[in-house]
Coordinates of C-alpha atoms in Angstrom, one line a residue:
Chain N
X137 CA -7.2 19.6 23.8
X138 CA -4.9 22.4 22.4
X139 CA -2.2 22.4 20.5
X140 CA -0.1 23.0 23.4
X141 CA -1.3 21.0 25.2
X142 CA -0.8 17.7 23.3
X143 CA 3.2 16.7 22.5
X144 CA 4.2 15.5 19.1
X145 CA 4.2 11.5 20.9
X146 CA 0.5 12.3 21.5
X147 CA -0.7 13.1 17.7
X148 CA -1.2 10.4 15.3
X149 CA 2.4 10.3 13.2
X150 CA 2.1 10.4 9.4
X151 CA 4.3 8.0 7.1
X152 CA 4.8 8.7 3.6
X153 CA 5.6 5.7 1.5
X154 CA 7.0 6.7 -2.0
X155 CA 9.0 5.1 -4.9
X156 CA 10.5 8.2 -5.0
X157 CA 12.8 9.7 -1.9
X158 CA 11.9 13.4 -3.6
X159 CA 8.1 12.9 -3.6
X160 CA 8.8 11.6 -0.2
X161 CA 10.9 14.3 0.8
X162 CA 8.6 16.7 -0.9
X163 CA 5.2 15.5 0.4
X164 CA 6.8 15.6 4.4
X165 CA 8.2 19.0 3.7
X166 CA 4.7 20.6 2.8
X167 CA 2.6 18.7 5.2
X168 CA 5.1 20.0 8.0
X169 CA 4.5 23.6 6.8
X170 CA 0.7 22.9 8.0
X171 CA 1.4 20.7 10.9
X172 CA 4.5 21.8 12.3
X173 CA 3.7 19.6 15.5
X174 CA 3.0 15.9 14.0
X175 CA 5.9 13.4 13.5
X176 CA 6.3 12.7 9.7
X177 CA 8.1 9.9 9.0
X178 CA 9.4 8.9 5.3
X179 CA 10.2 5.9 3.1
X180 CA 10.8 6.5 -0.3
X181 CA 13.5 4.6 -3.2
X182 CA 15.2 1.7 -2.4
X183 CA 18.0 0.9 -0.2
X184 CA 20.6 1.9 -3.1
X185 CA 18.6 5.2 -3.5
X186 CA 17.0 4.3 -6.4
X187 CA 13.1 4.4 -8.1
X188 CA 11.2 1.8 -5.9
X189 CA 10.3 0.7 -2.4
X190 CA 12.1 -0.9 0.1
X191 CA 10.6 -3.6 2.5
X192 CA 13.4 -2.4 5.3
X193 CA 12.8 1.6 4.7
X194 CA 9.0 1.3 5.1
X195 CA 8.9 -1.0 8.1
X196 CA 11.4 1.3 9.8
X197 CA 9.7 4.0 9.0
X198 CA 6.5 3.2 10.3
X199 CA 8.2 1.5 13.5
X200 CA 9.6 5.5 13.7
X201 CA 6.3 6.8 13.6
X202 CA 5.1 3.9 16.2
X203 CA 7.1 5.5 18.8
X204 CA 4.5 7.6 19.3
X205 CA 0.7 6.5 20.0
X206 CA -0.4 5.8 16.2
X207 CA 0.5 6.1 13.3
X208 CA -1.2 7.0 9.6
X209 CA 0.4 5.8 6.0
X210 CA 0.0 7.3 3.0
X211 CA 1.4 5.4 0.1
X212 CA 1.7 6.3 -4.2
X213 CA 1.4 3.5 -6.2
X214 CA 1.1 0.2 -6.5
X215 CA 4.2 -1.9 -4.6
X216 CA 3.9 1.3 -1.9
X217 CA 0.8 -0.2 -0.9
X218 CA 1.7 -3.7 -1.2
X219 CA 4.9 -3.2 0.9
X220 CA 3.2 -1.5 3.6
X221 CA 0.4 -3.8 4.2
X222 CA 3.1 -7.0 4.4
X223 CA 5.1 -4.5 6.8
X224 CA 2.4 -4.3 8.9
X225 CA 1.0 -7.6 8.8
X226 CA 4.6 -9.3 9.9
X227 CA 4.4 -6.2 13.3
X228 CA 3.4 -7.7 17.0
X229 CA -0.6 -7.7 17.5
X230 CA 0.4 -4.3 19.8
X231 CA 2.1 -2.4 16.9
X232 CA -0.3 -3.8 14.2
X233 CA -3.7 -2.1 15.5
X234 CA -2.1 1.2 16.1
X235 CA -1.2 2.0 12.3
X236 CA -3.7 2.0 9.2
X237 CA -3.2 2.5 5.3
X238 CA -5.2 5.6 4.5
X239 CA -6.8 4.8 0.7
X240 CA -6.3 8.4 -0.4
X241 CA -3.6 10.0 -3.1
X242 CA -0.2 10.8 -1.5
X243 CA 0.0 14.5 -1.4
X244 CA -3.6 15.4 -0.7
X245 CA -3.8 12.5 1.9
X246 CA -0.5 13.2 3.7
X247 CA -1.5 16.6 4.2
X248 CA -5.2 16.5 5.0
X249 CA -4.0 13.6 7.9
X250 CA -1.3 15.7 9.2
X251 CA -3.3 18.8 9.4
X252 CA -6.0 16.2 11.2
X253 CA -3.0 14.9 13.1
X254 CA -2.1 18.5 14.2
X255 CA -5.6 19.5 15.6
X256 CA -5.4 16.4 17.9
X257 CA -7.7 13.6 16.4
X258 CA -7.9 10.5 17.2
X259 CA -6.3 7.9 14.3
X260 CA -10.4 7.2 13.0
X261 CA -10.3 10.8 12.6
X262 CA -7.0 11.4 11.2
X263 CA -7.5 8.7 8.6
X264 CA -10.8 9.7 7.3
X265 CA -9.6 13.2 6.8
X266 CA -6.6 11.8 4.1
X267 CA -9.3 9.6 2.9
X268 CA -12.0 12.3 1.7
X269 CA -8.9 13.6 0.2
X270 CA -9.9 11.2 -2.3
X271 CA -13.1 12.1 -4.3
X272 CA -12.6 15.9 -3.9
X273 CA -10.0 16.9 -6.0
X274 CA -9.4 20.6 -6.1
X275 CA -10.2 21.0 -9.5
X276 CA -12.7 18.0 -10.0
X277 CA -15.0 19.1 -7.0
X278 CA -15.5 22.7 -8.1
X279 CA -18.1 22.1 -10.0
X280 CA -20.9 19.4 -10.4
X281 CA -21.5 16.6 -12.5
X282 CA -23.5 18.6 -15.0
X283 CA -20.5 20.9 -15.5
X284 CA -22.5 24.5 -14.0
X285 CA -20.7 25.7 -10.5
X286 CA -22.0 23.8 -7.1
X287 CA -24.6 25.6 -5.3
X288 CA -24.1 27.0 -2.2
X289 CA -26.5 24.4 -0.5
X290 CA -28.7 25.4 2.0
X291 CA -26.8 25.6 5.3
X292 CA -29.1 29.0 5.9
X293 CA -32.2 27.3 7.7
X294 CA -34.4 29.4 9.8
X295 CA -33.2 28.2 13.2
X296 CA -29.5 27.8 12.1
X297 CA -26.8 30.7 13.5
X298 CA -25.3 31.5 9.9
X299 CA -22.4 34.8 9.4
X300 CA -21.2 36.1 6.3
X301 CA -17.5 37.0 6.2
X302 CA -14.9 38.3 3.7
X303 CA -11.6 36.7 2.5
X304 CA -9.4 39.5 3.0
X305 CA -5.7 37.7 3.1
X306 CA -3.9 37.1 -0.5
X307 CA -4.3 33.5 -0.9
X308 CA -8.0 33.2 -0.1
X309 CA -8.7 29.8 1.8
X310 CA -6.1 27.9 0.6
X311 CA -3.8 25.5 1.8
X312 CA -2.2 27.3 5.0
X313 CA -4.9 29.8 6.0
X314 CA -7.5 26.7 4.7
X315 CA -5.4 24.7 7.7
X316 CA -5.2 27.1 9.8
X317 CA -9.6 27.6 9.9
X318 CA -9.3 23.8 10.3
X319 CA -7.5 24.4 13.1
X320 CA -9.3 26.7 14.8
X321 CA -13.1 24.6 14.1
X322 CA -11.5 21.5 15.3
X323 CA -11.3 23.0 18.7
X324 CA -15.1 23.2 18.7
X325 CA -17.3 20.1 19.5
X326 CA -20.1 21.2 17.0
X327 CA -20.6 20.6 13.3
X328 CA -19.8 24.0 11.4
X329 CA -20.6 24.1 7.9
X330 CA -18.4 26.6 5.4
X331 CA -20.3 27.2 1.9
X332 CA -21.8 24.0 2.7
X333 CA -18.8 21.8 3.4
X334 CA -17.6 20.6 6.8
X335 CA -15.1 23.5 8.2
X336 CA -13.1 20.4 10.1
X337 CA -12.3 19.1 5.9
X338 CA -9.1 20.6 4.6
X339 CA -9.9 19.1 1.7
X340 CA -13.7 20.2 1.6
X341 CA -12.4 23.7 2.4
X342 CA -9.4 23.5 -0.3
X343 CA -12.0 22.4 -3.1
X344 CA -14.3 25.4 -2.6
X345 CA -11.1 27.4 -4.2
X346 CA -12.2 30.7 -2.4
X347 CA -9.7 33.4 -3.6
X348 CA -9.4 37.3 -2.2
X349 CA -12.5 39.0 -2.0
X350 CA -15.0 36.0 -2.2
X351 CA -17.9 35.9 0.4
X352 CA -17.8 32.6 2.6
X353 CA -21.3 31.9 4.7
X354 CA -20.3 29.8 8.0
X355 CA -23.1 28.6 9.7
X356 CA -23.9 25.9 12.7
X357 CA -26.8 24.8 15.0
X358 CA -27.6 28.0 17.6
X359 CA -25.2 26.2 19.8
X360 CA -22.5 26.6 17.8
X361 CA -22.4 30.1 17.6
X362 CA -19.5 30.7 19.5
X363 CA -17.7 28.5 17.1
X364 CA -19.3 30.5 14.0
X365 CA -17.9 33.6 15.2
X366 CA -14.4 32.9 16.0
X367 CA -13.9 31.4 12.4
X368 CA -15.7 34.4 10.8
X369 CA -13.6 36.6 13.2
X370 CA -10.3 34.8 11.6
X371 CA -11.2 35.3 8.3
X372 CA -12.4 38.5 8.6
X373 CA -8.6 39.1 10.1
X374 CA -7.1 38.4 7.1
X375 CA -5.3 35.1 9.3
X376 CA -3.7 38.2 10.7
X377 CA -0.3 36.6 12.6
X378 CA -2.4 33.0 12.9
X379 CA -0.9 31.4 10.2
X380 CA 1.5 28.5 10.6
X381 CA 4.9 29.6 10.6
Chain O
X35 CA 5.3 -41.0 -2.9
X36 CA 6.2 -37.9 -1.1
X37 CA 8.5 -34.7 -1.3
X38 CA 10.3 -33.0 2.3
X39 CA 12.8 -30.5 3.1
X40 CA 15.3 -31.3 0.7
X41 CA 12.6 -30.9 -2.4
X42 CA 11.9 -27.6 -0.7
X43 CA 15.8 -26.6 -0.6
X44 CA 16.3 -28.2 -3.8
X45 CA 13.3 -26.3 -5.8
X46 CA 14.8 -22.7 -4.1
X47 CA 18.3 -23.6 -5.5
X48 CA 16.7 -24.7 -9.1
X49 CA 14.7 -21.3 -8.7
X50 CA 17.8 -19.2 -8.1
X51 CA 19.3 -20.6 -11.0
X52 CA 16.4 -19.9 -13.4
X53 CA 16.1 -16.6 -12.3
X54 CA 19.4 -15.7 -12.8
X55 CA 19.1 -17.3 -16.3
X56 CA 16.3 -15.5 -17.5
X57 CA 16.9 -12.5 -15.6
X58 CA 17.1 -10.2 -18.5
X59 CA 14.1 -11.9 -20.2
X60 CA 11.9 -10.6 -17.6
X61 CA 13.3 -7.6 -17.2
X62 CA 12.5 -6.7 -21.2
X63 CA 8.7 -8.1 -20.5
X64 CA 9.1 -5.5 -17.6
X65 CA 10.2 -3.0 -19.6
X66 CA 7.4 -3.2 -22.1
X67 CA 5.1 -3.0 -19.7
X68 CA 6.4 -1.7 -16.5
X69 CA 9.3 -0.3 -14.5
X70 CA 11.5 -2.9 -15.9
X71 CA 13.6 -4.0 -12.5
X72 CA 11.5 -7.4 -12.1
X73 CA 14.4 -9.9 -13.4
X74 CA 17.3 -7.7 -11.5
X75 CA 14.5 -7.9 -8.3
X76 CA 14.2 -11.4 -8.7
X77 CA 17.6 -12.7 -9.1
X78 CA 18.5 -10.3 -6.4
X79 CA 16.2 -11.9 -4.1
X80 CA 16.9 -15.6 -5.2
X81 CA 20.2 -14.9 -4.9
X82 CA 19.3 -13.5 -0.9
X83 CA 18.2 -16.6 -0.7
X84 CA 20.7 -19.0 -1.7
X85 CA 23.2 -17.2 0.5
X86 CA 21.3 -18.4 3.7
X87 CA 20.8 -22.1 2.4
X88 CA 23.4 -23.1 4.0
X89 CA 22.5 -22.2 7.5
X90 CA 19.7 -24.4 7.3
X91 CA 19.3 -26.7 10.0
X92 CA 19.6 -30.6 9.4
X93 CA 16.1 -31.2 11.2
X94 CA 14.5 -28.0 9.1
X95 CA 10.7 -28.8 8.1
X96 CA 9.7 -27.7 4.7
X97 CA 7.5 -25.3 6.3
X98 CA 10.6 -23.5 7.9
X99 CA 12.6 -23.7 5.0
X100 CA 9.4 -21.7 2.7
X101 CA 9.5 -19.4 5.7
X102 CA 13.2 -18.5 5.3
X103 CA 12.6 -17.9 1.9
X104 CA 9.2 -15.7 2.7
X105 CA 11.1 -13.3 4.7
X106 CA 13.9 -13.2 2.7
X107 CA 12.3 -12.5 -0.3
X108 CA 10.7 -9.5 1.2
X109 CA 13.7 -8.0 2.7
X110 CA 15.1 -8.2 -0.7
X111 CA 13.1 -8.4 -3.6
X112 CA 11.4 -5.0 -3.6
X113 CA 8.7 -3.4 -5.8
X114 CA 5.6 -5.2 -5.8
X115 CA 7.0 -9.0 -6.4
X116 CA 8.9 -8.8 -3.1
X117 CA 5.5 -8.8 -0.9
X118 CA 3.3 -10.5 -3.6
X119 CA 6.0 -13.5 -3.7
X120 CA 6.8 -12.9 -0.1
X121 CA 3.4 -13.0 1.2
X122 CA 3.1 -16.3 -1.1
X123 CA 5.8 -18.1 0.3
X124 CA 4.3 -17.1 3.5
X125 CA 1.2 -18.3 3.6
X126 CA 3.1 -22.1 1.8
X127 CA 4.7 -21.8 5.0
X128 CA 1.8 -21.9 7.3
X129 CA -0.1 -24.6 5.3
X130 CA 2.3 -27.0 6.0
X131 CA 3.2 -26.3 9.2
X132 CA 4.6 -29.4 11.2
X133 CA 4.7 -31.9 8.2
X134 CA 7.8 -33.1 7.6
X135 CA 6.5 -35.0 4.1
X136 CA 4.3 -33.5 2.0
X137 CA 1.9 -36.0 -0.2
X138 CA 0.0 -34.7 -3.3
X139 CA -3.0 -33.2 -1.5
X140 CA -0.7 -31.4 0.8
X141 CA 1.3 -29.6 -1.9
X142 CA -1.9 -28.6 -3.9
X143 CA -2.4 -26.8 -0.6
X144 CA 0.6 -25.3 -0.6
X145 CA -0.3 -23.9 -3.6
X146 CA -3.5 -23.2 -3.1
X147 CA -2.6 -21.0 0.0
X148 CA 0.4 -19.2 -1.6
X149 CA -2.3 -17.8 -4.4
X150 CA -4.5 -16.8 -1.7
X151 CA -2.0 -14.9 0.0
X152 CA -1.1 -13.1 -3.2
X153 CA -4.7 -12.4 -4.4
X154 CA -5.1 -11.2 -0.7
X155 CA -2.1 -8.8 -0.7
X156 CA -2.8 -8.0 -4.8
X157 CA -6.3 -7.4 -4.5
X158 CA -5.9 -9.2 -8.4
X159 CA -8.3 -11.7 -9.9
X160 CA -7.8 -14.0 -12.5
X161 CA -7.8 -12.6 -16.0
X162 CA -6.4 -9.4 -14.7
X163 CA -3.1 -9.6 -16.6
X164 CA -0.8 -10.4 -13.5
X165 CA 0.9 -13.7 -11.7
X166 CA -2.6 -14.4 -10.2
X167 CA -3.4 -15.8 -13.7
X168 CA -0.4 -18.2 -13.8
X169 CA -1.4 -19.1 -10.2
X170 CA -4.8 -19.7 -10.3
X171 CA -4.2 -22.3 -13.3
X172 CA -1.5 -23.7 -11.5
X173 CA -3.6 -24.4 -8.2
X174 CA -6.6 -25.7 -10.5
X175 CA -4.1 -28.3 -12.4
X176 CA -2.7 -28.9 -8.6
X177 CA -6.4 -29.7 -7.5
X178 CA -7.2 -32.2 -10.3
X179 CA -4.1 -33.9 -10.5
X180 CA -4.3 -34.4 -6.5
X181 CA -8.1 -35.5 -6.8
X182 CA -7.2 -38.0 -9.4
X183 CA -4.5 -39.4 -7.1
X184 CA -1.5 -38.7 -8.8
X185 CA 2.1 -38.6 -7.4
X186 CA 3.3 -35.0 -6.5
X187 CA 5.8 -35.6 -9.4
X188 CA 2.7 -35.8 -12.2
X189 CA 1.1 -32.9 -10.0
X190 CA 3.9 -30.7 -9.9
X191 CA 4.6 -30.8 -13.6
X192 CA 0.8 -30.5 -14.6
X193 CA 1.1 -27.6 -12.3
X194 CA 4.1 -26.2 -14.3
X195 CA 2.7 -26.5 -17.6
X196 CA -0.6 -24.4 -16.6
X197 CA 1.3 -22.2 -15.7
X198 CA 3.2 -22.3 -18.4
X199 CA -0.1 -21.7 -20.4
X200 CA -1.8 -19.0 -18.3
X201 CA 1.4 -16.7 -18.6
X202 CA 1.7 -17.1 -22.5
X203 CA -2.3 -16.5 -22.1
X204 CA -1.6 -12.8 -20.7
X205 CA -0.1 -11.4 -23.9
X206 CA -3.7 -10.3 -25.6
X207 CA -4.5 -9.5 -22.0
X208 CA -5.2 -5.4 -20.8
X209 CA -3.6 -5.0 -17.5
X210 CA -6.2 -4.1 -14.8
X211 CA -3.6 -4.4 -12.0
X212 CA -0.2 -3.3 -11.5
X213 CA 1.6 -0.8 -13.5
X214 CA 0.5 -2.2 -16.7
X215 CA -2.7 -1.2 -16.1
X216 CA -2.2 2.9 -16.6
X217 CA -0.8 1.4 -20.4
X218 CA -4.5 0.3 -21.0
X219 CA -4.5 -1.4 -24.7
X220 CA -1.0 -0.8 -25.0
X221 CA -0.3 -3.3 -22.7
X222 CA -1.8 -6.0 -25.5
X223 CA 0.7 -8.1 -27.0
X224 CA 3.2 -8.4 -24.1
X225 CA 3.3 -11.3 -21.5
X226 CA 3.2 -10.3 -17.8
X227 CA 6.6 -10.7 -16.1
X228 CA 4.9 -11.6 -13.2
X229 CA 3.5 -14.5 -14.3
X230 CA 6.4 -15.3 -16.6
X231 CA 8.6 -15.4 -13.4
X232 CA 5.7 -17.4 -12.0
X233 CA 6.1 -20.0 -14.9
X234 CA 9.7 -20.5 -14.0
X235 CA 9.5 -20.7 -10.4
X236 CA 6.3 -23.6 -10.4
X237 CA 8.6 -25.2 -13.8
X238 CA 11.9 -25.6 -11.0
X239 CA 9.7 -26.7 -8.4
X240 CA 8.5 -29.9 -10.5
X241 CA 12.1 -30.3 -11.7
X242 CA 13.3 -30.4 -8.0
X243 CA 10.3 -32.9 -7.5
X244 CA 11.9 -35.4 -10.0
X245 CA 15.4 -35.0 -8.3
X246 CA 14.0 -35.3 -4.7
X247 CA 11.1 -37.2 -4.4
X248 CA 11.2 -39.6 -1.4
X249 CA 14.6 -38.6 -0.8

C-alpha cells in the first residue's frame, strides 16, 4: 500500500511521553518532518507545566493516538515508562492490545517508528523499527568493537543482483534523504541490503553516516532487482524533488 | 481479631497526615538523590485522597476503599511514586476483594500483592536502593508474624518496624533503579525517599490498626 493510499487513521500513531513538554514538543516536531502523514501524539511535564509526567496527559494522549488503528509509545526516563505502562494497563482489553511501549531512546525511537509508521507497517513492524533504534547509535555503530571501521560485509555473493551508486545530495544519507530511501524500499516485498544493513532500518541506514561523495553498494536476491534499481536510481538523483517536504 | 473498612479509612487519613508532616524531609532525601518533588508528590496525592473520603459509602469494603485510593493516587501523585504506589494500592485492592474483615493472613496478603505490583511495574529487586527494599522486609515480617499467629495489630507493627529498618538500610546502598541510579556511588550515604515514604505509610497503617481493630 502507498502512501496515498493509506489515511493518517490507518498508520500506527506515535506517542511521545516526556518529563519535558520541549523534548516532547521537539521530538514530534522532527519525526513529523520525516513522516508528515502519521498522527503524533504528545505528553510531556505535568498538569501545572512543569518537569515530570502526568498520569492524565499520558493516558489522553495515547487515547488521542487510539483513535486511530494503533498506536506506538516512546517514553525518556524512568516515571515515563512507569506511567505509561499503568495507563495502559487501567484501558478496556480493546484499547489495551492495540498500543505497545517501544524499549528504545526517545528521539531515535520516535523517529525510526514514525518513519516505519509513514511507510505503512503494521504495529510489529513499527515497533521493532524504534526498537533497533536502540543498540545502533549513530556514533557507537560506526565502527566495531575492536575500534577499526566495520566492513562492508559481504552482501556481493555470486548469484546476488548488487549496484554501486553515488551520494550526490549535500547531506549524504542522513536523516530525511535516509527516510526518504526507507520509504521508497519499504514499498518492495524483498530484503534489500545497503553496505550491509537492512535498507527498511532508518537507523541501520543513519549509523552507516554516508556523507557526499561516498559509494553505497545496494544489493538483493535476483528478484529484487527492480527494488535495487529504483533505490540506486534515487540516490544517484541526488533525492532530486523526493524528499519530504 | 480483625481490621475492616474503617482501619482502611483510618490508616489513609493517618497517612495523609504523615505525609504532610514529613513532606519536606522527603523532598531533601529527593533532592540528594533525585528530582526532589517526592514529598510535594506525596502530600499532593494524600491530600487527593483525603478530599474524596468523605464520599465513601457506609457499606464500602476495604477493597473499594484501597481502590479509591489506587486511582487516586495515580491521577495525582505523578513521577514514578504515582504508578509504583498506585499500582500497589491496586493490586491491595484486588487481594481482598469481597472481605469485609481482614484477619492476619489476609493483610500479609495485602501486602504481599501490593509489593508485587510494584516490583512488577518497577522492574526493581530487593537491594536495589528503592521502596522495594522497605517492601520486601515488610511482607517478610507480615509473613512470619501471620505464620506465628499473631493479631494484625502485632503484624502490622512488626511490618512497620522492617520497614523502618530496610529504608535506614538504603543509605550505604548504590541506586540501580530510579534516578539515583545515573548518581552511581554518589548516591552512598543518602536514604531512598521512596522507601522512606514507604516507612511512614506501613508505620500509619499499624497506628490505624491500634485505633480500629475490631471496630
Amino acid at each position: 500500500m502507498t502512501d496515498a493510499e493509506q489515511t493518517t487513521h490507518d498508520r500506527v500513531a506515535v506517542v511521545i511521553v516526556s518529563h519535558s513538554a520541549q523534548i516532547a514538543a521537539g521530538t514530534a516536531a522532527l519525526a513529523r518532518q520525516m513522516a508528515p502523514n502519521v498522527a503524533l501524539e504528545e505528553a510531556g511535564g505535568t498538569d501545572e507545566d512543569q518537569l515530570g509526567t502526568s498520569f492524565d496527559l499520558v493516558s489522553k494522549a495515547i487515547e488521542r493516538a487510539l483513535r486511530g488503528s494503533s498506536a506506538v509509545v516512546l517514553c525518556d526516563i524512568g516515571s515515563a515508562v512507569l506511567t505509561a505502562e499503568t495507563a495502559i494497563d487501567l484501558m478496556s482489553e480493546r484499547d489495551r492490545v492495540r498500543v505497545r511501549i517501544a524499549d528504545a531512546p526517545i528521539v531515535e525511537g520516535a523517529i525510526a517508528a514514525a518513519v516505519a509508521a509513514q511507510t505503512g507497517q503494521s504495529l510489529d513492524g513499527v515497533v521493532e523499527a524504534a526498537e533497533a533504534a536502540r543498540p545502533a547509535s549513530p556514533r557507537g555503530s560506526r565502527t566495531s568493537a575492536t575500534g577499526g571501521p566495520v566492513p562492508v560485509t559481504s552482501d556481493a555473493d555470486a548469484d546476488r543482483y548488487v549496484r554501486r551508486a553515488t551520494l550526490t545530495n549535500a547531506d549524504g544519507l542522513h536523516a530525511r534523504p535516509a527516510a526518504e530511501f526507507v520509504r521508497l524500499a519499504a514499498t518492495f516485498p524483498v530484503k534489500v541490503m545497503i553496505n550491509g544493513k537492512d535498507a527498511k532500518s532508518l537507523l541501520g541506514i543513519m549509523s552507516l553516516g554516508l556523507m557526499r561523495g561516498a559509494t553505497v553498494e545496494i544489493s538483493a536476491e535476483p528478484d529484487g532487482a527492480t527494488a535495487v534499481d529504483a533505490l540506486a536510481e534515487l540516490i544517484e538523483s541526488g533525492f532530486a524533488g523526493k524528499e519530504t517536504r | 481479631m480483625t481490621v475492616g473498612t474503617q482501619w482502611v479509612l483510618d490508616w489513609a487519613r493517618r497517612s495523609a497526615a504523615v505525609l504532610s508532616q514529613h513532606r519536606t524531609e522527603l523532598g531533601d532525601l529527593d533532592r540528594a538523590i533525585g528530582d526532589g518533588d517526592h514529598g510535594e508528590n506525596m502530600d499532593r496525592g494524600f491530600t487527593a485522597v483525603m478530599a474524596k473520603l468523605d464520599d465513601v459509602p457506609q457499606d464500602a469494603t476495604p477493597s473499594d476503599v484501597l481502590r479509591l485510593i489506587a486511582t487516586t493516587l495515580i491521577s495525582s501523585v505523578g513521577g514514578a511514586a504515582g504508578p509504583l504506589y498506585g499500582t500497589a494500592y491496586l493490586r491491595a485492592s484486588e487481594s481482598v476483594a469481597d472481605r469485609d474483615r481482614l484477619d492476619s493472613s489476609a493483610i500479609a496478603g495485602l501486602f504481599a500483592a501490593a509489593t508485587e505490583g510494584i516490583v512488577q511495574r518497577g522492574k526493581a529487586l530487593p537491594g536495589e536502593k528503592t521502596m522495594v527494599d522497605a517492601w520486601t522486609l515488610a511482607v517478610e515480617a507480615a509473613l512470619q508474624s501471620a505464620a506465628r499467629d499473631e493479631q494484625p495489630v502485632q503484624l502490622l507493627a512488626s511490618a512497620a518496624d522492617a520497614a523502618e529498618a530496610a529504608a535506614a538500610a538504603t543509605e550505604p546502598l548504590v541506586a540501580r533503579k530510579g534516578r539515583a541510579s545515573y548518581l552511581g556511588e554518589r548516591a552512598i550515604g543518602h536514604r531512598d525517599p521512596g522507601a522512606q515514604s514507604t516507612a511512614l505509610i506501613l508505620r500509619a497503617a499499624a497506628d490505624a490498626a491500634v485505633a480500629t481493630a475490631d471496630d
